[in-house]
Protein backbone atom coordinates (compact mmCIF):
# COMPACT_ATOMS: atom_id res chain seq x y z
CA UNK A 1 0.00 0.00 0.00
CA UNK A 2 1.18 3.52 -0.76
CA UNK A 3 1.98 6.04 1.97
CA UNK A 4 1.68 9.70 0.99
CA UNK A 5 3.55 12.19 3.16
CA UNK A 6 1.55 15.36 2.78
CA UNK A 7 0.70 18.76 4.13
CA UNK A 8 -2.68 20.35 3.27
CA UNK A 9 -2.72 22.43 0.10
CA UNK A 10 0.97 21.93 -0.72
CA UNK A 11 2.44 20.06 -3.68
CA UNK A 12 1.16 16.82 -2.14
CA UNK A 13 -2.30 17.88 -3.33
CA UNK A 14 -1.57 16.52 -6.82
CA UNK A 15 -0.65 12.96 -5.82
CA UNK A 16 -3.43 13.02 -3.22
CA UNK A 17 -6.06 13.89 -5.87
CA UNK A 18 -4.56 11.27 -8.19
CA UNK A 19 -4.67 8.49 -5.59
CA UNK A 20 -8.35 9.23 -4.97
CA UNK A 21 -9.13 9.50 -8.69
CA UNK A 22 -7.40 6.16 -9.30
CA UNK A 23 -9.18 4.53 -6.37
CA UNK A 24 -6.07 2.78 -5.07
CA UNK A 25 -5.53 2.17 -1.35
CA UNK A 26 -3.13 4.50 0.43
CA UNK A 27 -2.37 5.93 3.85
CA UNK A 28 -1.86 9.62 4.55
CA UNK A 29 1.00 10.74 6.79
CA UNK A 30 0.76 14.37 7.86
CA UNK A 31 4.02 16.33 7.80
CA UNK A 32 3.73 19.06 10.43
CA UNK A 33 5.21 22.07 8.62
CA UNK A 34 4.58 24.39 11.57
CA UNK A 35 6.87 22.17 13.64
CA UNK A 36 9.40 22.01 10.78
CA UNK A 37 8.98 18.25 10.53
CA UNK A 38 10.06 18.33 6.84
CA UNK A 39 13.54 19.39 7.99
CA UNK A 40 13.77 16.73 10.72
CA UNK A 41 16.08 13.72 10.58
CA UNK A 42 13.26 11.21 9.99
CA UNK A 43 11.79 13.10 7.04
CA UNK A 44 15.21 13.83 5.52
CA UNK A 45 15.69 10.07 5.25
CA UNK A 46 12.68 10.06 2.90
CA UNK A 47 13.61 13.24 1.01
CA UNK A 48 17.06 14.70 1.65
CA UNK A 49 15.80 18.04 0.22
CA UNK A 50 13.25 18.31 3.03
CA UNK A 51 10.34 18.99 0.72
CA UNK A 52 6.81 17.70 0.49
CA UNK A 53 5.52 15.35 -0.93
CA UNK A 54 7.02 11.90 -0.62
CA UNK A 55 5.30 8.72 -1.76
CA UNK A 56 6.47 5.54 -0.06
CA UNK A 57 5.79 2.29 -1.89
CA UNK A 58 6.86 -1.03 -0.38
CA UNK A 59 9.26 0.86 1.90
CA UNK A 60 10.89 2.80 -0.94
CA UNK A 61 10.48 6.60 -0.88
CA UNK A 62 9.92 8.57 -4.07
CA UNK A 63 10.14 12.37 -4.04
CA UNK A 64 9.47 15.12 -6.62
CA UNK A 65 5.79 15.81 -7.26
CA UNK A 66 5.99 15.25 -11.01
CA UNK A 67 7.91 11.98 -10.63
CA UNK A 68 5.27 10.72 -8.20
CA UNK A 69 2.46 11.81 -10.54
CA UNK A 70 4.03 10.20 -13.62
CA UNK A 71 4.70 7.00 -11.69
CA UNK A 72 1.14 6.75 -10.34
CA UNK A 73 -0.32 7.39 -13.80
CA UNK A 74 1.91 4.65 -15.23
CA UNK A 75 1.04 2.15 -12.53
CA UNK A 76 -2.72 2.62 -12.64
CA UNK A 77 -4.71 3.30 -15.81
CA UNK A 78 -7.05 6.25 -16.21
CA UNK A 79 -5.07 9.48 -15.92
CA UNK A 80 -2.70 9.41 -18.90
CA UNK A 81 -2.81 8.47 -22.58
CA UNK A 82 -1.11 5.17 -23.42
CA UNK A 83 2.61 5.16 -24.18
CA UNK A 84 2.97 5.77 -27.91
CA UNK A 85 -0.52 7.30 -28.33
CA UNK A 86 -0.44 10.64 -30.18
CA UNK A 87 -1.63 12.54 -27.08
CA UNK A 88 1.16 11.05 -24.99
CA UNK A 89 3.56 13.69 -26.31
CA UNK A 90 1.18 16.48 -25.24
CA UNK A 91 0.83 14.80 -21.86
CA UNK A 92 4.62 14.91 -21.43
CA UNK A 93 4.66 18.53 -22.54
CA UNK A 94 2.06 19.58 -19.98
CA UNK A 95 3.37 17.52 -17.09
CA UNK A 96 6.91 18.80 -17.64
CA UNK A 97 5.83 22.38 -18.27
CA UNK A 98 3.68 22.49 -15.15
CA UNK A 99 6.47 20.96 -13.05
CA UNK A 100 9.48 22.62 -14.58
CA UNK A 101 8.14 26.10 -15.24
CA UNK A 102 4.85 26.81 -13.49
CA UNK A 103 5.49 25.00 -10.19
CA UNK A 104 9.18 25.92 -10.19
CA UNK A 105 8.32 29.60 -10.66
CA UNK A 106 5.99 29.40 -7.67
CA UNK A 107 8.99 28.55 -5.53
CA UNK A 108 10.34 32.05 -6.28
CA UNK A 109 6.93 33.56 -5.46
CA UNK A 110 6.45 31.75 -2.15
CA UNK A 111 10.09 31.65 -1.06
CA UNK A 112 11.63 34.86 -2.54
CA UNK A 113 14.30 34.97 0.21
CA UNK A 114 15.93 31.97 -1.47
CA UNK A 115 16.48 34.05 -4.60
CA UNK A 116 18.19 37.14 -3.18
CA UNK A 117 21.33 37.80 -1.21
CA UNK A 118 20.07 40.98 0.45
CA UNK A 119 16.64 41.60 2.05
CA UNK A 120 16.31 44.93 0.21
CA UNK A 121 15.85 42.92 -3.01
CA UNK A 122 13.02 40.78 -1.66
CA UNK A 123 10.11 42.90 -2.90
CA UNK A 124 11.63 43.24 -6.34
CA UNK A 125 12.31 39.48 -6.62
CA UNK A 126 8.74 38.72 -5.57
CA UNK A 127 7.26 41.28 -7.94
CA UNK A 128 9.28 39.85 -10.84
CA UNK A 129 8.19 36.31 -9.92
CA UNK A 130 4.56 37.48 -9.88
CA UNK A 131 4.95 39.00 -13.33
CA UNK A 132 6.45 35.79 -14.73
CA UNK A 133 3.68 33.72 -13.14
CA UNK A 134 0.90 35.89 -14.55
CA UNK A 135 2.43 35.77 -18.03
CA UNK A 136 2.71 31.99 -17.72
CA UNK A 137 -0.96 31.63 -16.79
CA UNK A 138 -1.99 33.80 -19.74
CA UNK A 139 -0.17 31.51 -22.15
CA UNK A 140 -1.70 28.41 -20.53
CA UNK A 141 -5.17 29.99 -20.79
CA UNK A 142 -4.56 30.68 -24.48
CA UNK A 143 -3.65 27.04 -25.07
CA UNK A 144 -6.76 25.84 -23.22
CA UNK A 145 -9.16 28.17 -25.07
CA UNK A 146 -12.08 26.29 -26.63
CA UNK A 147 -11.44 22.96 -24.91
CA UNK A 148 -12.51 21.31 -21.68
CA UNK A 149 -9.23 19.61 -20.80
CA UNK A 150 -5.54 20.15 -21.57
CA UNK A 151 -5.37 17.00 -23.72
CA UNK A 152 -7.52 16.31 -26.78
CA UNK A 153 -7.97 12.76 -25.44
CA UNK A 154 -9.78 14.03 -22.34
CA UNK A 155 -9.25 14.47 -18.62
CA UNK A 156 -5.77 13.55 -17.34
CA UNK A 157 -3.31 14.04 -14.50
CA UNK A 158 -2.25 17.27 -16.23
CA UNK A 159 -5.67 18.80 -15.44
CA UNK A 160 -5.21 17.99 -11.76
CA UNK A 161 -1.74 19.57 -11.91
CA UNK A 162 -3.17 22.72 -13.49
CA UNK A 163 -5.88 22.95 -10.83
CA UNK A 164 -3.19 22.89 -8.12
CA UNK A 165 -1.29 25.65 -9.93
CA UNK A 166 -4.41 27.80 -10.39
CA UNK A 167 -5.20 27.31 -6.70
CA UNK A 168 -1.73 28.52 -5.72
CA UNK A 169 -2.19 31.33 -8.24
CA UNK A 170 -5.01 32.80 -6.14
CA UNK A 171 -2.30 34.68 -4.20
CA UNK A 172 -0.93 36.55 -7.24
CA UNK A 173 -1.67 40.27 -7.72
CA UNK A 174 -3.97 39.18 -10.55
CA UNK A 175 -5.24 35.77 -9.43
CA UNK A 176 -5.07 33.00 -12.04
CA UNK A 177 -8.86 32.52 -11.71
CA UNK A 178 -9.35 36.00 -13.18
CA UNK A 179 -8.62 34.40 -16.55
CA UNK A 180 -12.10 33.01 -17.45
CA UNK A 181 -10.68 29.96 -19.27
CA UNK A 182 -8.74 28.95 -16.15
CA UNK A 183 -11.70 29.60 -13.84
CA UNK A 184 -13.95 27.41 -16.03
CA UNK A 185 -11.32 24.66 -16.17
CA UNK A 186 -10.88 24.76 -12.38
CA UNK A 187 -14.66 24.50 -11.91
CA UNK A 188 -14.74 21.41 -14.16
CA UNK A 189 -11.95 19.71 -12.22
CA UNK A 190 -13.44 20.71 -8.88
CA UNK A 191 -16.75 19.13 -9.88
CA UNK A 192 -15.09 15.70 -9.82
CA UNK A 193 -16.09 13.76 -6.67
CA UNK A 194 -12.54 12.52 -6.00
CA UNK A 195 -11.21 16.07 -6.16
CA UNK A 196 -13.88 17.44 -3.82
CA UNK A 197 -13.21 14.59 -1.42
CA UNK A 198 -9.48 15.39 -1.46
CA UNK A 199 -10.07 19.07 -0.72
CA UNK A 200 -12.49 18.22 2.09
CA UNK A 201 -10.13 15.67 3.64
CA UNK A 202 -7.26 18.16 3.56
CA UNK A 203 -9.51 20.68 5.31
CA UNK A 204 -9.23 23.20 2.46
CA UNK A 205 -12.11 25.60 2.41
CA UNK A 206 -13.85 27.42 -0.43
CA UNK A 207 -13.09 29.43 -2.46
CA UNK A 208 -10.74 26.72 -3.68
CA UNK A 209 -9.08 28.80 -6.39
N1 LIG B 1 10.37 20.19 -6.65
C1 LIG B 1 9.74 19.78 -5.43
C2 LIG B 1 9.28 21.01 -4.67
C3 LIG B 1 8.38 20.67 -3.52
C4 LIG B 1 8.13 21.87 -2.61
O1 LIG B 1 8.59 23.00 -2.85
N2 LIG B 1 7.34 21.60 -1.58
C5 LIG B 1 7.05 22.63 -0.60
C6 LIG B 1 5.57 22.60 -0.27
S1 LIG B 1 4.57 23.02 -1.65
C7 LIG B 1 7.80 22.36 0.67
O2 LIG B 1 8.04 21.23 1.04
N3 LIG B 1 8.17 23.43 1.35
C8 LIG B 1 8.83 23.34 2.62
C9 LIG B 1 10.22 23.88 2.57
O3 LIG B 1 10.75 24.20 1.50
O4 LIG B 1 10.80 23.98 3.66
C10 LIG B 1 8.57 18.86 -5.75
O5 LIG B 1 7.87 19.11 -6.72
O6 LIG B 1 8.35 17.88 -5.01
PDB file of C-alpha atoms and ligand atoms in Angstrom:
ATOM      1  CA  UNK A   1       0.000   0.000   0.000  1.00  0.00           C
ATOM      2  CA  UNK A   2       1.179   3.520  -0.759  1.00  0.00           C
ATOM      3  CA  UNK A   3       1.977   6.036   1.967  1.00  0.00           C
ATOM      4  CA  UNK A   4       1.679   9.702   0.992  1.00  0.00           C
ATOM      5  CA  UNK A   5       3.554  12.190   3.159  1.00  0.00           C
ATOM      6  CA  UNK A   6       1.549  15.360   2.777  1.00  0.00           C
ATOM      7  CA  UNK A   7       0.702  18.763   4.133  1.00  0.00           C
ATOM      8  CA  UNK A   8      -2.675  20.351   3.272  1.00  0.00           C
ATOM      9  CA  UNK A   9      -2.723  22.434   0.101  1.00  0.00           C
ATOM     10  CA  UNK A  10       0.965  21.929  -0.716  1.00  0.00           C
ATOM     11  CA  UNK A  11       2.441  20.057  -3.683  1.00  0.00           C
ATOM     12  CA  UNK A  12       1.164  16.818  -2.141  1.00  0.00           C
ATOM     13  CA  UNK A  13      -2.298  17.883  -3.332  1.00  0.00           C
ATOM     14  CA  UNK A  14      -1.571  16.523  -6.822  1.00  0.00           C
ATOM     15  CA  UNK A  15      -0.649  12.956  -5.823  1.00  0.00           C
ATOM     16  CA  UNK A  16      -3.433  13.022  -3.218  1.00  0.00           C
ATOM     17  CA  UNK A  17      -6.056  13.888  -5.867  1.00  0.00           C
ATOM     18  CA  UNK A  18      -4.559  11.266  -8.189  1.00  0.00           C
ATOM     19  CA  UNK A  19      -4.673   8.488  -5.591  1.00  0.00           C
ATOM     20  CA  UNK A  20      -8.352   9.227  -4.970  1.00  0.00           C
ATOM     21  CA  UNK A  21      -9.135   9.503  -8.691  1.00  0.00           C
ATOM     22  CA  UNK A  22      -7.396   6.160  -9.295  1.00  0.00           C
ATOM     23  CA  UNK A  23      -9.182   4.526  -6.368  1.00  0.00           C
ATOM     24  CA  UNK A  24      -6.074   2.784  -5.067  1.00  0.00           C
ATOM     25  CA  UNK A  25      -5.528   2.167  -1.353  1.00  0.00           C
ATOM     26  CA  UNK A  26      -3.127   4.502   0.432  1.00  0.00           C
ATOM     27  CA  UNK A  27      -2.370   5.926   3.849  1.00  0.00           C
ATOM     28  CA  UNK A  28      -1.864   9.622   4.548  1.00  0.00           C
ATOM     29  CA  UNK A  29       0.998  10.740   6.787  1.00  0.00           C
ATOM     30  CA  UNK A  30       0.759  14.369   7.861  1.00  0.00           C
ATOM     31  CA  UNK A  31       4.019  16.328   7.804  1.00  0.00           C
ATOM     32  CA  UNK A  32       3.734  19.064  10.427  1.00  0.00           C
ATOM     33  CA  UNK A  33       5.214  22.065   8.619  1.00  0.00           C
ATOM     34  CA  UNK A  34       4.585  24.393  11.571  1.00  0.00           C
ATOM     35  CA  UNK A  35       6.872  22.174  13.636  1.00  0.00           C
ATOM     36  CA  UNK A  36       9.404  22.013  10.784  1.00  0.00           C
ATOM     37  CA  UNK A  37       8.984  18.253  10.527  1.00  0.00           C
ATOM     38  CA  UNK A  38      10.058  18.327   6.842  1.00  0.00           C
ATOM     39  CA  UNK A  39      13.539  19.388   7.991  1.00  0.00           C
ATOM     40  CA  UNK A  40      13.772  16.725  10.720  1.00  0.00           C
ATOM     41  CA  UNK A  41      16.078  13.723  10.578  1.00  0.00           C
ATOM     42  CA  UNK A  42      13.264  11.209   9.988  1.00  0.00           C
ATOM     43  CA  UNK A  43      11.793  13.099   7.036  1.00  0.00           C
ATOM     44  CA  UNK A  44      15.207  13.825   5.518  1.00  0.00           C
ATOM     45  CA  UNK A  45      15.693  10.065   5.245  1.00  0.00           C
ATOM     46  CA  UNK A  46      12.683  10.062   2.899  1.00  0.00           C
ATOM     47  CA  UNK A  47      13.610  13.237   1.007  1.00  0.00           C
ATOM     48  CA  UNK A  48      17.065  14.705   1.646  1.00  0.00           C
ATOM     49  CA  UNK A  49      15.804  18.037   0.222  1.00  0.00           C
ATOM     50  CA  UNK A  50      13.248  18.315   3.027  1.00  0.00           C
ATOM     51  CA  UNK A  51      10.336  18.994   0.724  1.00  0.00           C
ATOM     52  CA  UNK A  52       6.808  17.698   0.491  1.00  0.00           C
ATOM     53  CA  UNK A  53       5.524  15.352  -0.928  1.00  0.00           C
ATOM     54  CA  UNK A  54       7.023  11.896  -0.619  1.00  0.00           C
ATOM     55  CA  UNK A  55       5.300   8.718  -1.759  1.00  0.00           C
ATOM     56  CA  UNK A  56       6.471   5.535  -0.058  1.00  0.00           C
ATOM     57  CA  UNK A  57       5.794   2.291  -1.887  1.00  0.00           C
ATOM     58  CA  UNK A  58       6.864  -1.029  -0.377  1.00  0.00           C
ATOM     59  CA  UNK A  59       9.259   0.858   1.901  1.00  0.00           C
ATOM     60  CA  UNK A  60      10.894   2.798  -0.945  1.00  0.00           C
ATOM     61  CA  UNK A  61      10.484   6.598  -0.877  1.00  0.00           C
ATOM     62  CA  UNK A  62       9.919   8.570  -4.067  1.00  0.00           C
ATOM     63  CA  UNK A  63      10.137  12.369  -4.040  1.00  0.00           C
ATOM     64  CA  UNK A  64       9.467  15.120  -6.615  1.00  0.00           C
ATOM     65  CA  UNK A  65       5.790  15.810  -7.256  1.00  0.00           C
ATOM     66  CA  UNK A  66       5.991  15.247 -11.008  1.00  0.00           C
ATOM     67  CA  UNK A  67       7.907  11.976 -10.632  1.00  0.00           C
ATOM     68  CA  UNK A  68       5.269  10.716  -8.198  1.00  0.00           C
ATOM     69  CA  UNK A  69       2.465  11.807 -10.539  1.00  0.00           C
ATOM     70  CA  UNK A  70       4.031  10.201 -13.618  1.00  0.00           C
ATOM     71  CA  UNK A  71       4.703   7.005 -11.687  1.00  0.00           C
ATOM     72  CA  UNK A  72       1.143   6.746 -10.339  1.00  0.00           C
ATOM     73  CA  UNK A  73      -0.318   7.388 -13.800  1.00  0.00           C
ATOM     74  CA  UNK A  74       1.909   4.653 -15.233  1.00  0.00           C
ATOM     75  CA  UNK A  75       1.044   2.150 -12.529  1.00  0.00           C
ATOM     76  CA  UNK A  76      -2.721   2.621 -12.639  1.00  0.00           C
ATOM     77  CA  UNK A  77      -4.706   3.295 -15.810  1.00  0.00           C
ATOM     78  CA  UNK A  78      -7.049   6.255 -16.207  1.00  0.00           C
ATOM     79  CA  UNK A  79      -5.072   9.475 -15.918  1.00  0.00           C
ATOM     80  CA  UNK A  80      -2.698   9.408 -18.896  1.00  0.00           C
ATOM     81  CA  UNK A  81      -2.809   8.471 -22.583  1.00  0.00           C
ATOM     82  CA  UNK A  82      -1.112   5.168 -23.415  1.00  0.00           C
ATOM     83  CA  UNK A  83       2.609   5.161 -24.177  1.00  0.00           C
ATOM     84  CA  UNK A  84       2.968   5.774 -27.908  1.00  0.00           C
ATOM     85  CA  UNK A  85      -0.515   7.295 -28.325  1.00  0.00           C
ATOM     86  CA  UNK A  86      -0.438  10.644 -30.175  1.00  0.00           C
ATOM     87  CA  UNK A  87      -1.629  12.542 -27.080  1.00  0.00           C
ATOM     88  CA  UNK A  88       1.158  11.053 -24.988  1.00  0.00           C
ATOM     89  CA  UNK A  89       3.558  13.692 -26.311  1.00  0.00           C
ATOM     90  CA  UNK A  90       1.177  16.476 -25.239  1.00  0.00           C
ATOM     91  CA  UNK A  91       0.827  14.797 -21.862  1.00  0.00           C
ATOM     92  CA  UNK A  92       4.621  14.906 -21.427  1.00  0.00           C
ATOM     93  CA  UNK A  93       4.658  18.527 -22.539  1.00  0.00           C
ATOM     94  CA  UNK A  94       2.064  19.581 -19.983  1.00  0.00           C
ATOM     95  CA  UNK A  95       3.374  17.518 -17.094  1.00  0.00           C
ATOM     96  CA  UNK A  96       6.914  18.800 -17.639  1.00  0.00           C
ATOM     97  CA  UNK A  97       5.828  22.380 -18.266  1.00  0.00           C
ATOM     98  CA  UNK A  98       3.676  22.492 -15.148  1.00  0.00           C
ATOM     99  CA  UNK A  99       6.471  20.964 -13.054  1.00  0.00           C
ATOM    100  CA  UNK A 100       9.480  22.618 -14.575  1.00  0.00           C
ATOM    101  CA  UNK A 101       8.143  26.098 -15.241  1.00  0.00           C
ATOM    102  CA  UNK A 102       4.847  26.812 -13.485  1.00  0.00           C
ATOM    103  CA  UNK A 103       5.489  25.002 -10.188  1.00  0.00           C
ATOM    104  CA  UNK A 104       9.178  25.924 -10.188  1.00  0.00           C
ATOM    105  CA  UNK A 105       8.316  29.604 -10.657  1.00  0.00           C
ATOM    106  CA  UNK A 106       5.987  29.401  -7.674  1.00  0.00           C
ATOM    107  CA  UNK A 107       8.993  28.549  -5.533  1.00  0.00           C
ATOM    108  CA  UNK A 108      10.344  32.050  -6.279  1.00  0.00           C
ATOM    109  CA  UNK A 109       6.931  33.565  -5.459  1.00  0.00           C
ATOM    110  CA  UNK A 110       6.447  31.751  -2.153  1.00  0.00           C
ATOM    111  CA  UNK A 111      10.093  31.653  -1.060  1.00  0.00           C
ATOM    112  CA  UNK A 112      11.633  34.860  -2.543  1.00  0.00           C
ATOM    113  CA  UNK A 113      14.299  34.971   0.215  1.00  0.00           C
ATOM    114  CA  UNK A 114      15.933  31.965  -1.474  1.00  0.00           C
ATOM    115  CA  UNK A 115      16.478  34.052  -4.602  1.00  0.00           C
ATOM    116  CA  UNK A 116      18.186  37.143  -3.181  1.00  0.00           C
ATOM    117  CA  UNK A 117      21.335  37.801  -1.209  1.00  0.00           C
ATOM    118  CA  UNK A 118      20.067  40.982   0.446  1.00  0.00           C
ATOM    119  CA  UNK A 119      16.643  41.601   2.051  1.00  0.00           C
ATOM    120  CA  UNK A 120      16.307  44.925   0.206  1.00  0.00           C
ATOM    121  CA  UNK A 121      15.853  42.924  -3.014  1.00  0.00           C
ATOM    122  CA  UNK A 122      13.015  40.784  -1.656  1.00  0.00           C
ATOM    123  CA  UNK A 123      10.108  42.904  -2.897  1.00  0.00           C
ATOM    124  CA  UNK A 124      11.630  43.238  -6.335  1.00  0.00           C
ATOM    125  CA  UNK A 125      12.308  39.480  -6.615  1.00  0.00           C
ATOM    126  CA  UNK A 126       8.736  38.719  -5.568  1.00  0.00           C
ATOM    127  CA  UNK A 127       7.259  41.277  -7.944  1.00  0.00           C
ATOM    128  CA  UNK A 128       9.281  39.845 -10.843  1.00  0.00           C
ATOM    129  CA  UNK A 129       8.193  36.313  -9.922  1.00  0.00           C
ATOM    130  CA  UNK A 130       4.563  37.480  -9.877  1.00  0.00           C
ATOM    131  CA  UNK A 131       4.950  39.001 -13.333  1.00  0.00           C
ATOM    132  CA  UNK A 132       6.447  35.794 -14.729  1.00  0.00           C
ATOM    133  CA  UNK A 133       3.678  33.717 -13.142  1.00  0.00           C
ATOM    134  CA  UNK A 134       0.899  35.892 -14.552  1.00  0.00           C
ATOM    135  CA  UNK A 135       2.432  35.769 -18.027  1.00  0.00           C
ATOM    136  CA  UNK A 136       2.714  31.990 -17.719  1.00  0.00           C
ATOM    137  CA  UNK A 137      -0.957  31.634 -16.789  1.00  0.00           C
ATOM    138  CA  UNK A 138      -1.985  33.804 -19.737  1.00  0.00           C
ATOM    139  CA  UNK A 139      -0.172  31.506 -22.148  1.00  0.00           C
ATOM    140  CA  UNK A 140      -1.698  28.406 -20.532  1.00  0.00           C
ATOM    141  CA  UNK A 141      -5.171  29.990 -20.791  1.00  0.00           C
ATOM    142  CA  UNK A 142      -4.561  30.677 -24.484  1.00  0.00           C
ATOM    143  CA  UNK A 143      -3.651  27.038 -25.071  1.00  0.00           C
ATOM    144  CA  UNK A 144      -6.763  25.841 -23.223  1.00  0.00           C
ATOM    145  CA  UNK A 145      -9.162  28.173 -25.067  1.00  0.00           C
ATOM    146  CA  UNK A 146     -12.081  26.293 -26.630  1.00  0.00           C
ATOM    147  CA  UNK A 147     -11.438  22.959 -24.908  1.00  0.00           C
ATOM    148  CA  UNK A 148     -12.514  21.310 -21.683  1.00  0.00           C
ATOM    149  CA  UNK A 149      -9.226  19.606 -20.802  1.00  0.00           C
ATOM    150  CA  UNK A 150      -5.540  20.150 -21.574  1.00  0.00           C
ATOM    151  CA  UNK A 151      -5.369  17.000 -23.721  1.00  0.00           C
ATOM    152  CA  UNK A 152      -7.520  16.307 -26.779  1.00  0.00           C
ATOM    153  CA  UNK A 153      -7.971  12.756 -25.442  1.00  0.00           C
ATOM    154  CA  UNK A 154      -9.780  14.033 -22.344  1.00  0.00           C
ATOM    155  CA  UNK A 155      -9.247  14.471 -18.625  1.00  0.00           C
ATOM    156  CA  UNK A 156      -5.773  13.550 -17.341  1.00  0.00           C
ATOM    157  CA  UNK A 157      -3.315  14.041 -14.499  1.00  0.00           C
ATOM    158  CA  UNK A 158      -2.252  17.274 -16.226  1.00  0.00           C
ATOM    159  CA  UNK A 159      -5.667  18.805 -15.440  1.00  0.00           C
ATOM    160  CA  UNK A 160      -5.207  17.991 -11.763  1.00  0.00           C
ATOM    161  CA  UNK A 161      -1.739  19.565 -11.905  1.00  0.00           C
ATOM    162  CA  UNK A 162      -3.172  22.717 -13.495  1.00  0.00           C
ATOM    163  CA  UNK A 163      -5.881  22.949 -10.827  1.00  0.00           C
ATOM    164  CA  UNK A 164      -3.193  22.885  -8.118  1.00  0.00           C
ATOM    165  CA  UNK A 165      -1.295  25.648  -9.929  1.00  0.00           C
ATOM    166  CA  UNK A 166      -4.408  27.799 -10.390  1.00  0.00           C
ATOM    167  CA  UNK A 167      -5.199  27.313  -6.699  1.00  0.00           C
ATOM    168  CA  UNK A 168      -1.730  28.515  -5.721  1.00  0.00           C
ATOM    169  CA  UNK A 169      -2.191  31.327  -8.239  1.00  0.00           C
ATOM    170  CA  UNK A 170      -5.010  32.795  -6.145  1.00  0.00           C
ATOM    171  CA  UNK A 171      -2.304  34.682  -4.198  1.00  0.00           C
ATOM    172  CA  UNK A 172      -0.929  36.549  -7.242  1.00  0.00           C
ATOM    173  CA  UNK A 173      -1.669  40.270  -7.723  1.00  0.00           C
ATOM    174  CA  UNK A 174      -3.966  39.185 -10.554  1.00  0.00           C
ATOM    175  CA  UNK A 175      -5.241  35.768  -9.430  1.00  0.00           C
ATOM    176  CA  UNK A 176      -5.072  33.000 -12.036  1.00  0.00           C
ATOM    177  CA  UNK A 177      -8.860  32.519 -11.705  1.00  0.00           C
ATOM    178  CA  UNK A 178      -9.346  35.997 -13.180  1.00  0.00           C
ATOM    179  CA  UNK A 179      -8.622  34.395 -16.546  1.00  0.00           C
ATOM    180  CA  UNK A 180     -12.101  33.012 -17.449  1.00  0.00           C
ATOM    181  CA  UNK A 181     -10.679  29.964 -19.271  1.00  0.00           C
ATOM    182  CA  UNK A 182      -8.740  28.954 -16.152  1.00  0.00           C
ATOM    183  CA  UNK A 183     -11.704  29.603 -13.839  1.00  0.00           C
ATOM    184  CA  UNK A 184     -13.947  27.414 -16.025  1.00  0.00           C
ATOM    185  CA  UNK A 185     -11.322  24.660 -16.165  1.00  0.00           C
ATOM    186  CA  UNK A 186     -10.882  24.761 -12.375  1.00  0.00           C
ATOM    187  CA  UNK A 187     -14.658  24.498 -11.912  1.00  0.00           C
ATOM    188  CA  UNK A 188     -14.740  21.410 -14.160  1.00  0.00           C
ATOM    189  CA  UNK A 189     -11.947  19.714 -12.219  1.00  0.00           C
ATOM    190  CA  UNK A 190     -13.436  20.714  -8.875  1.00  0.00           C
ATOM    191  CA  UNK A 191     -16.752  19.128  -9.883  1.00  0.00           C
ATOM    192  CA  UNK A 192     -15.091  15.696  -9.817  1.00  0.00           C
ATOM    193  CA  UNK A 193     -16.092  13.763  -6.670  1.00  0.00           C
ATOM    194  CA  UNK A 194     -12.540  12.519  -6.002  1.00  0.00           C
ATOM    195  CA  UNK A 195     -11.213  16.072  -6.158  1.00  0.00           C
ATOM    196  CA  UNK A 196     -13.877  17.440  -3.821  1.00  0.00           C
ATOM    197  CA  UNK A 197     -13.209  14.592  -1.421  1.00  0.00           C
ATOM    198  CA  UNK A 198      -9.478  15.386  -1.455  1.00  0.00           C
ATOM    199  CA  UNK A 199     -10.075  19.069  -0.716  1.00  0.00           C
ATOM    200  CA  UNK A 200     -12.487  18.217   2.086  1.00  0.00           C
ATOM    201  CA  UNK A 201     -10.131  15.674   3.637  1.00  0.00           C
ATOM    202  CA  UNK A 202      -7.257  18.163   3.560  1.00  0.00           C
ATOM    203  CA  UNK A 203      -9.511  20.678   5.312  1.00  0.00           C
ATOM    204  CA  UNK A 204      -9.228  23.197   2.460  1.00  0.00           C
ATOM    205  CA  UNK A 205     -12.109  25.601   2.412  1.00  0.00           C
ATOM    206  CA  UNK A 206     -13.851  27.418  -0.431  1.00  0.00           C
ATOM    207  CA  UNK A 207     -13.092  29.431  -2.458  1.00  0.00           C
ATOM    208  CA  UNK A 208     -10.736  26.717  -3.683  1.00  0.00           C
ATOM    209  CA  UNK A 209      -9.084  28.805  -6.395  1.00  0.00           C
TER     210      UNK A 209
HETATM  211  N1  LIG B   1      10.371  20.193  -6.646  1.00  0.00           N
HETATM  212  C1  LIG B   1       9.742  19.776  -5.428  1.00  0.00           C
HETATM  213  C2  LIG B   1       9.283  21.010  -4.665  1.00  0.00           C
HETATM  214  C3  LIG B   1       8.378  20.666  -3.515  1.00  0.00           C
HETATM  215  C4  LIG B   1       8.128  21.871  -2.614  1.00  0.00           C
HETATM  216  O1  LIG B   1       8.590  22.996  -2.850  1.00  0.00           O
HETATM  217  N2  LIG B   1       7.336  21.596  -1.577  1.00  0.00           N
HETATM  218  C5  LIG B   1       7.047  22.628  -0.605  1.00  0.00           C
HETATM  219  C6  LIG B   1       5.568  22.596  -0.268  1.00  0.00           C
HETATM  220  S1  LIG B   1       4.567  23.019  -1.653  1.00  0.00           S
HETATM  221  C7  LIG B   1       7.799  22.359   0.671  1.00  0.00           C
HETATM  222  O2  LIG B   1       8.042  21.230   1.037  1.00  0.00           O
HETATM  223  N3  LIG B   1       8.173  23.433   1.353  1.00  0.00           N
HETATM  224  C8  LIG B   1       8.828  23.338   2.620  1.00  0.00           C
HETATM  225  C9  LIG B   1      10.223  23.883   2.571  1.00  0.00           C
HETATM  226  O3  LIG B   1      10.751  24.198   1.504  1.00  0.00           O
HETATM  227  O4  LIG B   1      10.802  23.976   3.665  1.00  0.00           O
HETATM  228  C10 LIG B   1       8.567  18.857  -5.749  1.00  0.00           C
HETATM  229  O5  LIG B   1       7.866  19.114  -6.717  1.00  0.00           O
HETATM  230  O6  LIG B   1       8.348  17.882  -5.013  1.00  0.00           O
END
